[in-house]
PDB file of C-alpha atoms in Angstrom:
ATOM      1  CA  UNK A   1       0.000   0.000   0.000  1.00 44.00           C
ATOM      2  CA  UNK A   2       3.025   2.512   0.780  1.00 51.00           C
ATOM      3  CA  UNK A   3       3.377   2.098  -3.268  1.00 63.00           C
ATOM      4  CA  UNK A   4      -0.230   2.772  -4.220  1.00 75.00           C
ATOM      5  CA  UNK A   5      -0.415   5.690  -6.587  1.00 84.00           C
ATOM      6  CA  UNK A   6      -3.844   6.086  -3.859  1.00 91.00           C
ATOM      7  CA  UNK A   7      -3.038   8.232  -1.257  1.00 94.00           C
ATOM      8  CA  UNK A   8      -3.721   6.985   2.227  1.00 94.00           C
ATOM      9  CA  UNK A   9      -5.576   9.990   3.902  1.00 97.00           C
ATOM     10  CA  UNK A  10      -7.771  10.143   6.729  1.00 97.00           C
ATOM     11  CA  UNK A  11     -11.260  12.065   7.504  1.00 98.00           C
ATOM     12  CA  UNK A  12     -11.551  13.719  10.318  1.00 97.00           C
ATOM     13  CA  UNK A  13     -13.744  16.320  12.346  1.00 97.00           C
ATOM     14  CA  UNK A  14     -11.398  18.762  10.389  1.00 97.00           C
ATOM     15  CA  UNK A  15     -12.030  16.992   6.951  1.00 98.00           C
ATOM     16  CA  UNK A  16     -15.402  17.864   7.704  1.00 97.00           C
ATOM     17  CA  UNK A  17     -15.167  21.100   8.293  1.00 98.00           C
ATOM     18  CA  UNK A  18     -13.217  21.709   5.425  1.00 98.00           C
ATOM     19  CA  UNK A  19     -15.598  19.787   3.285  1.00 98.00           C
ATOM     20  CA  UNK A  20     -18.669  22.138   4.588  1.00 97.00           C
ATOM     21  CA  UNK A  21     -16.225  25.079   4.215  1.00 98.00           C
ATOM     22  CA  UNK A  22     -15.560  24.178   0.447  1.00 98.00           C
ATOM     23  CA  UNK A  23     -19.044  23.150  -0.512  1.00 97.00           C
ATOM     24  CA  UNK A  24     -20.055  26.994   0.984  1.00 97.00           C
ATOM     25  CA  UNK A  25     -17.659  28.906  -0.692  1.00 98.00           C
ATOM     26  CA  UNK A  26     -18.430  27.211  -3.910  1.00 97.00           C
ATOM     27  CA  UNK A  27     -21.921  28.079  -3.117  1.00 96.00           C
ATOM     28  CA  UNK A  28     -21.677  32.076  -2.564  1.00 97.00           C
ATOM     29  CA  UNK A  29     -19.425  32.017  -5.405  1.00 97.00           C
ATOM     30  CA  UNK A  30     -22.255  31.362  -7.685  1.00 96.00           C
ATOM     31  CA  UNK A  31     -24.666  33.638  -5.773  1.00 96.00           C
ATOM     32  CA  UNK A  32     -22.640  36.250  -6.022  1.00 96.00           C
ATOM     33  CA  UNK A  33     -22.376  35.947  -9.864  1.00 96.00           C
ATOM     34  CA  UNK A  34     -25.776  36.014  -9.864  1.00 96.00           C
ATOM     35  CA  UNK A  35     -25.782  39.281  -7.987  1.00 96.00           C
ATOM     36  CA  UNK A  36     -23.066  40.552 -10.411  1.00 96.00           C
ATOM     37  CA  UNK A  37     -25.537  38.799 -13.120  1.00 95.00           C
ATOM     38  CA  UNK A  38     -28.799  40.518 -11.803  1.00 95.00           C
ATOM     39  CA  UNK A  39     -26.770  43.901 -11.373  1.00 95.00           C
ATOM     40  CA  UNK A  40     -25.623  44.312 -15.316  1.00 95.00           C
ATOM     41  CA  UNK A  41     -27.884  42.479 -16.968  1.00 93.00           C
ATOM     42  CA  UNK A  42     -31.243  42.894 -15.229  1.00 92.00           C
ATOM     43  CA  UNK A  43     -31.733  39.338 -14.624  1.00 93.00           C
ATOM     44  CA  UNK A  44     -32.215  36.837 -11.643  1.00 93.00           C
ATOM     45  CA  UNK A  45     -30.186  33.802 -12.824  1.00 91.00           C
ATOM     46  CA  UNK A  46     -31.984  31.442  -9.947  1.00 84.00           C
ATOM     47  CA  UNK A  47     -35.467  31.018 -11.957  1.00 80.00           C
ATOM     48  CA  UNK A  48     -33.533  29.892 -14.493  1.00 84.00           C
ATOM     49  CA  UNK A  49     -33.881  25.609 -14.911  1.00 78.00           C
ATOM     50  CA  UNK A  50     -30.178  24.953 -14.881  1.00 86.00           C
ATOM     51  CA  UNK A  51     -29.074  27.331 -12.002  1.00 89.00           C
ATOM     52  CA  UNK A  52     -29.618  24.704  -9.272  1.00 85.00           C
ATOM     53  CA  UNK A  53     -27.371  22.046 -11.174  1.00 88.00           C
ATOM     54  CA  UNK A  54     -24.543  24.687 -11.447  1.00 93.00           C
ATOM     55  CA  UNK A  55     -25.396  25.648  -8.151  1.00 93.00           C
ATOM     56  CA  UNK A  56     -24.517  21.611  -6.270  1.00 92.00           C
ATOM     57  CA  UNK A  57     -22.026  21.401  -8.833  1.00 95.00           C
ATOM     58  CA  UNK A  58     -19.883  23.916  -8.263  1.00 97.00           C
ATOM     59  CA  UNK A  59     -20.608  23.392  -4.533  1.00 97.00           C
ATOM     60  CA  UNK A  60     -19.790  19.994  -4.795  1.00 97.00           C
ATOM     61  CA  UNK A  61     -16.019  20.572  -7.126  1.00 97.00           C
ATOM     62  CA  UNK A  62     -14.890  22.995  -4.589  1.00 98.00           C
ATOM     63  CA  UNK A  63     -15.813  21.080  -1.766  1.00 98.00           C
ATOM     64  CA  UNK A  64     -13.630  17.750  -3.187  1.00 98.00           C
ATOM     65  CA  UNK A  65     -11.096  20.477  -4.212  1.00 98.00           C
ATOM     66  CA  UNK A  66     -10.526  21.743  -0.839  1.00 98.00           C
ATOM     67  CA  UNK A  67     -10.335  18.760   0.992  1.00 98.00           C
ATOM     68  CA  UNK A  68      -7.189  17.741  -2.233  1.00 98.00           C
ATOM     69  CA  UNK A  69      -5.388  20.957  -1.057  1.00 98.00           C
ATOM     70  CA  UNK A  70      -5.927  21.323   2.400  1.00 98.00           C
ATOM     71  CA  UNK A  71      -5.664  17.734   3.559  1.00 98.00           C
ATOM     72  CA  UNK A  72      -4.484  15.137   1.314  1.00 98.00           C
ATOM     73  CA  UNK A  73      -2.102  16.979  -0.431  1.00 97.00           C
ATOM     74  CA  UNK A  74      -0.575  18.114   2.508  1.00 96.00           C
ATOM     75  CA  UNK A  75      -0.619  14.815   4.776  1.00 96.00           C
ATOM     76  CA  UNK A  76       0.317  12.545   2.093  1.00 96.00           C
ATOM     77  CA  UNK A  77       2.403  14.700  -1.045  1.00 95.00           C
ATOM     78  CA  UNK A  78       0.183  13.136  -2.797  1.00 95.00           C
ATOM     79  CA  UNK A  79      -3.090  14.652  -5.104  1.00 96.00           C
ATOM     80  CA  UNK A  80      -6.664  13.406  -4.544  1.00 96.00           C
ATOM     81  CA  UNK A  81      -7.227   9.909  -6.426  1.00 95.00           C
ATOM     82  CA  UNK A  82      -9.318   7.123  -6.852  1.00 95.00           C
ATOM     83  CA  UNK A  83      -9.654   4.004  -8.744  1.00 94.00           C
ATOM     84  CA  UNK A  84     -12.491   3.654 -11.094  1.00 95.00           C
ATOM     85  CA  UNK A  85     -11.918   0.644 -12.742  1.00 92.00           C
ATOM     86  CA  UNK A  86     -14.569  -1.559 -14.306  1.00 91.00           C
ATOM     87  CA  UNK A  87     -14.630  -5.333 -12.540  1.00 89.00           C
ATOM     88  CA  UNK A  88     -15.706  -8.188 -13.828  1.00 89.00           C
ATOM     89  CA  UNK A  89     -19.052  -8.553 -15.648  1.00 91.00           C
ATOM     90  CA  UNK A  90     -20.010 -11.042 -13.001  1.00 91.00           C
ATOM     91  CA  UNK A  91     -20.137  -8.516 -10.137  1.00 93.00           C
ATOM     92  CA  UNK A  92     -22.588  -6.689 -11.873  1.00 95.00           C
ATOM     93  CA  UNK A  93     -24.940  -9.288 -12.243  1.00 95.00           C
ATOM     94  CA  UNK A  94     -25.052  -9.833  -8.355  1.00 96.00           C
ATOM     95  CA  UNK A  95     -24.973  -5.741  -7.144  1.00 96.00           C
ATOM     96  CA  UNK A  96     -27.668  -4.200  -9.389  1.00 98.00           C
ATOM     97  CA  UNK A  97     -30.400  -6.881  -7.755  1.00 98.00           C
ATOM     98  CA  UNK A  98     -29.294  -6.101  -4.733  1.00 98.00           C
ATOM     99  CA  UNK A  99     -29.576  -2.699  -5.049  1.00 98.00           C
ATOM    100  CA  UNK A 100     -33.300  -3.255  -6.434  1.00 98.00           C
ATOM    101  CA  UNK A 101     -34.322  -5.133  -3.328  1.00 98.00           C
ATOM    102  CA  UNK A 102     -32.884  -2.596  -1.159  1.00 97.00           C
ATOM    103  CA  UNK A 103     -34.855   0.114  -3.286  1.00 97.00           C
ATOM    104  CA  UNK A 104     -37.838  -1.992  -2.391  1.00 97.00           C
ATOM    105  CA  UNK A 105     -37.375  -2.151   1.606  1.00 97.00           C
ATOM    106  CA  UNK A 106     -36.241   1.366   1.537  1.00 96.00           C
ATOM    107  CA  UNK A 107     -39.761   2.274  -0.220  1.00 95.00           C
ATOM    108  CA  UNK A 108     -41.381   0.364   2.359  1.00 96.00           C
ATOM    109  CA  UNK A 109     -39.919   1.938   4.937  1.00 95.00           C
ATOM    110  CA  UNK A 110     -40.337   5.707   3.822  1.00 92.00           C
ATOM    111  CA  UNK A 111     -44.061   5.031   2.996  1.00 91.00           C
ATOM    112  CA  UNK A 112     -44.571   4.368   6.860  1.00 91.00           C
ATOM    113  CA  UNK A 113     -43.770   8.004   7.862  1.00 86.00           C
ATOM    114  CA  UNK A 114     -46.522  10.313   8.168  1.00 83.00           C
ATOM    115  CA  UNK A 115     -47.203  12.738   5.477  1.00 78.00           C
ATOM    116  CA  UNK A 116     -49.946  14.647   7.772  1.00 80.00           C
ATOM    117  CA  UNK A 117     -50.552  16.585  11.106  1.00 77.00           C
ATOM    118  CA  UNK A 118     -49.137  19.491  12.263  1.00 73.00           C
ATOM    119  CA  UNK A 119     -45.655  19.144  11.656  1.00 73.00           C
ATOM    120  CA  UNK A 120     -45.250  16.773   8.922  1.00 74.00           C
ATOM    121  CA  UNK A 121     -48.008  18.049   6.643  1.00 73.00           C
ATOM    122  CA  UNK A 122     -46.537  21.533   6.501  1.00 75.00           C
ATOM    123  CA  UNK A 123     -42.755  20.114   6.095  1.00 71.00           C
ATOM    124  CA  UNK A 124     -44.346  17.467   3.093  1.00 72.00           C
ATOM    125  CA  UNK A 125     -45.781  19.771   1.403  1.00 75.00           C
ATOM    126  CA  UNK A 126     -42.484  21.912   1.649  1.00 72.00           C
ATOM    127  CA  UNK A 127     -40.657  19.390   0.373  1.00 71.00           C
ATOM    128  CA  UNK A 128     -43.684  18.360  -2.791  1.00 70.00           C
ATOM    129  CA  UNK A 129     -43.156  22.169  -3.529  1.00 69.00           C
ATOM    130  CA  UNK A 130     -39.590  22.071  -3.554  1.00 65.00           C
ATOM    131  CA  UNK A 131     -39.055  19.020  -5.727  1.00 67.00           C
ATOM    132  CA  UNK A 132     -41.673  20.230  -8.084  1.00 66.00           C
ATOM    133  CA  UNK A 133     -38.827  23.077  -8.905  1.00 61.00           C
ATOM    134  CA  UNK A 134     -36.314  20.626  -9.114  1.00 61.00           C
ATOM    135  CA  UNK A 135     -38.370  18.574 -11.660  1.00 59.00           C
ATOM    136  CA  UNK A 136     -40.105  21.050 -13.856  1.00 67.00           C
ATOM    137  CA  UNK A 137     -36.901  20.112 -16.619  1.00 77.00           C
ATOM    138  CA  UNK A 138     -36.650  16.752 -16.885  1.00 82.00           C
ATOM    139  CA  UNK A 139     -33.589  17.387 -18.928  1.00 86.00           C
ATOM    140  CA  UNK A 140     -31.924  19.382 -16.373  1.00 85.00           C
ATOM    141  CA  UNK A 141     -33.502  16.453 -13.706  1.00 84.00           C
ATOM    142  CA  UNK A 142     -31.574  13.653 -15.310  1.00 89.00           C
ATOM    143  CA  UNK A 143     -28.507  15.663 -15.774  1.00 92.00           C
ATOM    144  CA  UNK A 144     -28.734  16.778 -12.170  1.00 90.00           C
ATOM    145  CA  UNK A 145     -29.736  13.345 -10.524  1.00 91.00           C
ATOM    146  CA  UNK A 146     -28.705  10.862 -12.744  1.00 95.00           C
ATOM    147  CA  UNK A 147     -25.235  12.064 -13.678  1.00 95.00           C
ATOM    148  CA  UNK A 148     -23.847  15.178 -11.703  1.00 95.00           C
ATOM    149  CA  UNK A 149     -25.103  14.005  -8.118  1.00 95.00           C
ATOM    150  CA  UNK A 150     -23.948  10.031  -8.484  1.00 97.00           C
ATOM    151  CA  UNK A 151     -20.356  11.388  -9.505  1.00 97.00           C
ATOM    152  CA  UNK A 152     -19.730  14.239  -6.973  1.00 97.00           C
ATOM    153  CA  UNK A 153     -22.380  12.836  -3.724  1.00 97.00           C
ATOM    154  CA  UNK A 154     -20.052   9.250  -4.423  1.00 98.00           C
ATOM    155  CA  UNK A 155     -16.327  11.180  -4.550  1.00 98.00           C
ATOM    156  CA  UNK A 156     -17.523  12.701  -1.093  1.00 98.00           C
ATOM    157  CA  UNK A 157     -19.633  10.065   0.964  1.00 98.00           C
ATOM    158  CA  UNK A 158     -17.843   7.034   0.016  1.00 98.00           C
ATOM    159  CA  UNK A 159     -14.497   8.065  -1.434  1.00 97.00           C
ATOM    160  CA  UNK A 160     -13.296  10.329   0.710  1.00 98.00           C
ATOM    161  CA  UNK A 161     -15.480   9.970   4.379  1.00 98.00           C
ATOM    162  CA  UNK A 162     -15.965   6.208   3.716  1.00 98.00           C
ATOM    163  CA  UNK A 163     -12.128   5.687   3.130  1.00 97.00           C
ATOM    164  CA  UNK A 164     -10.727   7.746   4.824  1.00 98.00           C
ATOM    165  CA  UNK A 165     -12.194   6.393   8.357  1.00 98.00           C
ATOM    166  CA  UNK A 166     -11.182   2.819   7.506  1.00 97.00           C
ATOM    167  CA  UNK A 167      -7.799   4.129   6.588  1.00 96.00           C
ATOM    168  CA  UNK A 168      -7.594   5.785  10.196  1.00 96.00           C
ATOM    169  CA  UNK A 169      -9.057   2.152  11.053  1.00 96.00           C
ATOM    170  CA  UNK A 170     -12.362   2.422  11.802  1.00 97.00           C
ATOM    171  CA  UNK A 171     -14.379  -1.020  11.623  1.00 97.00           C
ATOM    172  CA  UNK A 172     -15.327  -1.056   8.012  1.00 96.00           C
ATOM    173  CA  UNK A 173     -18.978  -1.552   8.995  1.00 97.00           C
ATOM    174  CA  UNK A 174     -18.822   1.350  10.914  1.00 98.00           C
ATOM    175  CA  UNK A 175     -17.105   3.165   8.287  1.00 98.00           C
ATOM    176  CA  UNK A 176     -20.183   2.315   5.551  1.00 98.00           C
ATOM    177  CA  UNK A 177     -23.096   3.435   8.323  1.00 98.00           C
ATOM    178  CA  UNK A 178     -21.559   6.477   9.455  1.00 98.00           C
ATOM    179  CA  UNK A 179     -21.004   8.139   5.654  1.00 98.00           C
ATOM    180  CA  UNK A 180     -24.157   6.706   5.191  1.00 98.00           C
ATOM    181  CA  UNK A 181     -25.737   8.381   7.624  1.00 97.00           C
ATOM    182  CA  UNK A 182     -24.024  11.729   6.775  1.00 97.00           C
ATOM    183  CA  UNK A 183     -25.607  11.297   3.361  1.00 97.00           C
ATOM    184  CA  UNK A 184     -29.259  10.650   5.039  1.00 95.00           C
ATOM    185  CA  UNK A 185     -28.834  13.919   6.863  1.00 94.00           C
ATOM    186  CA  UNK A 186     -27.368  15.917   3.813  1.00 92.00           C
ATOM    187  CA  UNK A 187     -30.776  15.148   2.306  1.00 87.00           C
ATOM    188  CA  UNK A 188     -33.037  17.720   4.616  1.00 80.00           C
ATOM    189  CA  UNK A 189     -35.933  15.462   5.132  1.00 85.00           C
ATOM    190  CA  UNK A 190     -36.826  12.701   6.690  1.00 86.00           C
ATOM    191  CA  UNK A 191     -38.376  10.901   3.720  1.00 83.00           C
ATOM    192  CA  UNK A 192     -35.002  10.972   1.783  1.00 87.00           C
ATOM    193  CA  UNK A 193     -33.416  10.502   5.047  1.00 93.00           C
ATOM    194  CA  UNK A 194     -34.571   6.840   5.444  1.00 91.00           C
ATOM    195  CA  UNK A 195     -33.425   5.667   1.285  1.00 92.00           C
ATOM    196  CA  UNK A 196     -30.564   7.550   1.136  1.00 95.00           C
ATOM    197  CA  UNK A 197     -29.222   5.649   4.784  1.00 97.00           C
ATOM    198  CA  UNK A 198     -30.047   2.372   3.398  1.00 96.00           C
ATOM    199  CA  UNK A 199     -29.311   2.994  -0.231  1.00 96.00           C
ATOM    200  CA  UNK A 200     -25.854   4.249   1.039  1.00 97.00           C
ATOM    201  CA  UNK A 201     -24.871   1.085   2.936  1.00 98.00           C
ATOM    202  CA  UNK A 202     -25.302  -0.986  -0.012  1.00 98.00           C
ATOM    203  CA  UNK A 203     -23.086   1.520  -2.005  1.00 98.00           C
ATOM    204  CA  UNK A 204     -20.820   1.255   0.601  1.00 98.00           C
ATOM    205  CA  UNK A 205     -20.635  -2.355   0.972  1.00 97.00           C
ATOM    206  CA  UNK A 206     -19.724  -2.160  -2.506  1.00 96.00           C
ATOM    207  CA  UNK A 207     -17.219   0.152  -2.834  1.00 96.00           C
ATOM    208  CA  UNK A 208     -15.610  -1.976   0.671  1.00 95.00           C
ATOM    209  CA  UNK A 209     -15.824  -4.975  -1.536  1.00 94.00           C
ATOM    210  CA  UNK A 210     -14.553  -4.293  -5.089  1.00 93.00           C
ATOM    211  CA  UNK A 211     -12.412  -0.761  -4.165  1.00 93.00           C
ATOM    212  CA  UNK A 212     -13.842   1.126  -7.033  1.00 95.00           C
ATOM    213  CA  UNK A 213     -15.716   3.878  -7.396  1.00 97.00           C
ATOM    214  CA  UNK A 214     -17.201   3.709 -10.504  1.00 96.00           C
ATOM    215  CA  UNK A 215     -19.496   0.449  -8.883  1.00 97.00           C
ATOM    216  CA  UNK A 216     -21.322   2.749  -6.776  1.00 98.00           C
ATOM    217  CA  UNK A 217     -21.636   5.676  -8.950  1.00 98.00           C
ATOM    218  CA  UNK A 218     -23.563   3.317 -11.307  1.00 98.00           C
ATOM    219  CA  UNK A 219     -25.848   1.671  -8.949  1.00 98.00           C
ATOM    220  CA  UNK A 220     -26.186   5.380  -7.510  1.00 98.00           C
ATOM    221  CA  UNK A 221     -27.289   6.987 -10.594  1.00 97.00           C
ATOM    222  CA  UNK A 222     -29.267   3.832 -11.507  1.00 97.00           C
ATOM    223  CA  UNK A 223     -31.341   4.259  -8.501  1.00 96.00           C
ATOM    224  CA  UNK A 224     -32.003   8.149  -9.543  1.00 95.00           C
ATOM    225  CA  UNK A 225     -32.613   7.175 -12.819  1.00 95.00           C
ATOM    226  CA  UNK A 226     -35.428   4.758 -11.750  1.00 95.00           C
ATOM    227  CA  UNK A 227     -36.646   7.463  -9.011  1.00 91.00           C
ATOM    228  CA  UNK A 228     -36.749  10.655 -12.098  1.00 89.00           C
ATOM    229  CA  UNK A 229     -38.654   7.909 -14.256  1.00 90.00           C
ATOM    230  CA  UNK A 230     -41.088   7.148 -11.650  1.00 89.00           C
ATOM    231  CA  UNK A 231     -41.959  11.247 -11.053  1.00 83.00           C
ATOM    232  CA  UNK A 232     -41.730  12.264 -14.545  1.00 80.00           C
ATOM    233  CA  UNK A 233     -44.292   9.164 -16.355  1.00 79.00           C
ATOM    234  CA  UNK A 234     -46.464   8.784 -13.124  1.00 78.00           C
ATOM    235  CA  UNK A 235     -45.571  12.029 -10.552  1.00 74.00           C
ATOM    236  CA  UNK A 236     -44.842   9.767  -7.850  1.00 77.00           C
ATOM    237  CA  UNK A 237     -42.361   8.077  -6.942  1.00 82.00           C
ATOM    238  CA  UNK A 238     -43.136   5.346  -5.858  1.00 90.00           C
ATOM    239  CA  UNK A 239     -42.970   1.122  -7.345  1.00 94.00           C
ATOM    240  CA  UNK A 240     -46.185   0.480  -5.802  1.00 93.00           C
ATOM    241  CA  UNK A 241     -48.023   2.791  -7.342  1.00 91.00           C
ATOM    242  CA  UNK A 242     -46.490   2.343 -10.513  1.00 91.00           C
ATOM    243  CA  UNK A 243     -47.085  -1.679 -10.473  1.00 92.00           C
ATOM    244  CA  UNK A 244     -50.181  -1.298  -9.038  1.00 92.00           C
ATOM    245  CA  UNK A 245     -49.473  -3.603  -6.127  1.00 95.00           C
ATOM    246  CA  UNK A 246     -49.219  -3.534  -2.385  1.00 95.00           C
ATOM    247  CA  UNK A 247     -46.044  -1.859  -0.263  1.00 95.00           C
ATOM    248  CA  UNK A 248     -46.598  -5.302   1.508  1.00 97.00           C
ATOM    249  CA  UNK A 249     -45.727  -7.150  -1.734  1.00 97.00           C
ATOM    250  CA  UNK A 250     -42.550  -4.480  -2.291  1.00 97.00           C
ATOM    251  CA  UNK A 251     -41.241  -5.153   0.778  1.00 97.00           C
ATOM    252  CA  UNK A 252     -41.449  -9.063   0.159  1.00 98.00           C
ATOM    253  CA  UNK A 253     -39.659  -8.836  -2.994  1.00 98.00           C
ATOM    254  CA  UNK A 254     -37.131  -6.348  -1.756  1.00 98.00           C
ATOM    255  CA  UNK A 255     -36.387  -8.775   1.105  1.00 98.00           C
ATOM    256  CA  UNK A 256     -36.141 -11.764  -1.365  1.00 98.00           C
ATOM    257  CA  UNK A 257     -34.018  -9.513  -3.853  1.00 98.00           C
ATOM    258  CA  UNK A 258     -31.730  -8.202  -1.165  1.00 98.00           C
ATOM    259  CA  UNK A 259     -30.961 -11.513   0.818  1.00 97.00           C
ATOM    260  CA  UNK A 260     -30.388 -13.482  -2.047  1.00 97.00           C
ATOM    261  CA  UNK A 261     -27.809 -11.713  -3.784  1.00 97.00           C
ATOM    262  CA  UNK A 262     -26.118 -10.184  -0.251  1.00 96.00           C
ATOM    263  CA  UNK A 263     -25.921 -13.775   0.199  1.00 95.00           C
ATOM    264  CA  UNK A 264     -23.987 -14.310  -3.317  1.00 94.00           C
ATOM    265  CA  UNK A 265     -22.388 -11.250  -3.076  1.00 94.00           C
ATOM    266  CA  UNK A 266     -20.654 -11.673  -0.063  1.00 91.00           C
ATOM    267  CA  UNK A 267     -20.843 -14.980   1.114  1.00 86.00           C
ATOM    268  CA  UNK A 268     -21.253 -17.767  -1.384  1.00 77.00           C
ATOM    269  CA  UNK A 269     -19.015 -15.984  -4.442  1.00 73.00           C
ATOM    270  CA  UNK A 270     -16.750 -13.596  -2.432  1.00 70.00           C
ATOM    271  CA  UNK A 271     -15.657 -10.435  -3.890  1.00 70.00           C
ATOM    272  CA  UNK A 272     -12.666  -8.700  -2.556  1.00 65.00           C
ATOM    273  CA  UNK A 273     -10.291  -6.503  -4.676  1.00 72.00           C
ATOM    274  CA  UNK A 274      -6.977  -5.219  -3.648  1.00 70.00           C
ATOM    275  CA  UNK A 275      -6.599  -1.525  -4.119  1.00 72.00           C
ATOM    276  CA  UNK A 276      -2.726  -1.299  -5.565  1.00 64.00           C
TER     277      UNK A 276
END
């Protein structure tokens, strides 16, 4: 490993911080091109469709690019890397189930918190509102969702807070459900919160097992690009709506789905790569 053209860094409180501190600076820098935007040319760049993407993008690069300079550059010499190489066709086969069941279960899950009364009505119908801006494109919605956020949200939650606790040797395990936890919160609601938790662990699992990136980026955007299909051809999104069956029956599939090939995945056809 003292070879590895990967540098061995470590997250921290402090990574955090200058994660948070990256992902606002990128953030003001974009509002305050708006402002210079608004200011000369008479117009307010957020109703535009496509400010939002360039918004969490540029949030998102300058967030990864602070955390290169400020703390793996300078406690390892070494620049910000990670392996994205393809594995074998095999391992595909056996994740992208897996991901499906866990879809299922984490459906199940999220359709068992309230979406009325006095505090949850109000914050659902925040959020409806909100993602009805996100998804009035659906061009800029699968650019945003399908491509943009699997790349950056997979560089951050699993490449660099993921890795870099097992590196300062954290418990893999604990490792997988602590990013993944981070990304439930990063989500501002608690109907994400619950998919994006689960979701994450299987990503992380993933990424554990095969050391590449590029294996949870695609099951990442694959699960986005199910969820933007589901709201844009029937506004909800939501598998038991759009099969027309039970969230009883979801769940029972999901389990089945997810068992099985966790059980192939990990146990019965082992898959462990070696990061050189």
């Amino acid at each position: 490993m003292q070879n590895s053209r990967y540098p061995k860094f470590t997250f921290t409180w402090i990574g955090g911080l200058v994660l948070f501190a990256g992902l606002i600076t990128g953030t003001m820098a974009v509002s305050f091109f708006n402002v210079f935007w608004m200011v000369v040319f008479k117009e307010n760049l957020q109703y535009k469709d496509w400010f939002f993407m360039l918004t969490n993008a540029t949030g998102f690069l300058t967030a990864i690019a602070f955390f290169d300079f400020f703390i793996v550059r300078r406690t390892t010499g070494k620049k910000l890397n990670f392996n994205f190489s393809p594995t074998n066709f095999y391992t595909y086969l056996l994740i992208f189930p897996m991901m499906i069941g866990m879809m299922f279960i984490a459906e199940f899950i999220t359709s068992q918190i309230p979406t009325t009364g006095p505090f949850f009505g109000k914050y659902y119908e925040f959020f409806n509102k909100l993602m009805e801006q996100l998804t009035f494109n659906p061009v800029v919605m699968v650019i945003t969702a399908v491509i943009c956020a699997p790349i950056f949200e997979e560089i951050i939650f699993r490449g660099i807070i993921q890795k870099g606790l097992m590196n300062k040797g954290v418990e893999p395990w604990k490792a997988i459900v602590f990013a993944s936890i981070i990304f439930g919160v990063v989500h501002g609601n608690p109907w994400q919160f619950v998919g994006a938790v689960l979701l994450g662990c299987v990503l992380g699992l993933v990424y554990y097992k095969t050391k590449s990136l590029l294996l949870p980026m695609l099951l990442h955007g694959f699960n986005n690009l199910c969820s933007t299909i589901l709201i844009i051809y029937t506004k909800n999104e939501s598998f038991s709506d759009a099969f027309k069956i039970s969230e009883w029956m979801i769940l029972a599939i999901g389990i089945m789905l997810f068992s099985l090939f966790y059980y192939l995945f990990t146990r019965k056809y082992k898959v462990h790569y070696s990061e050189i």
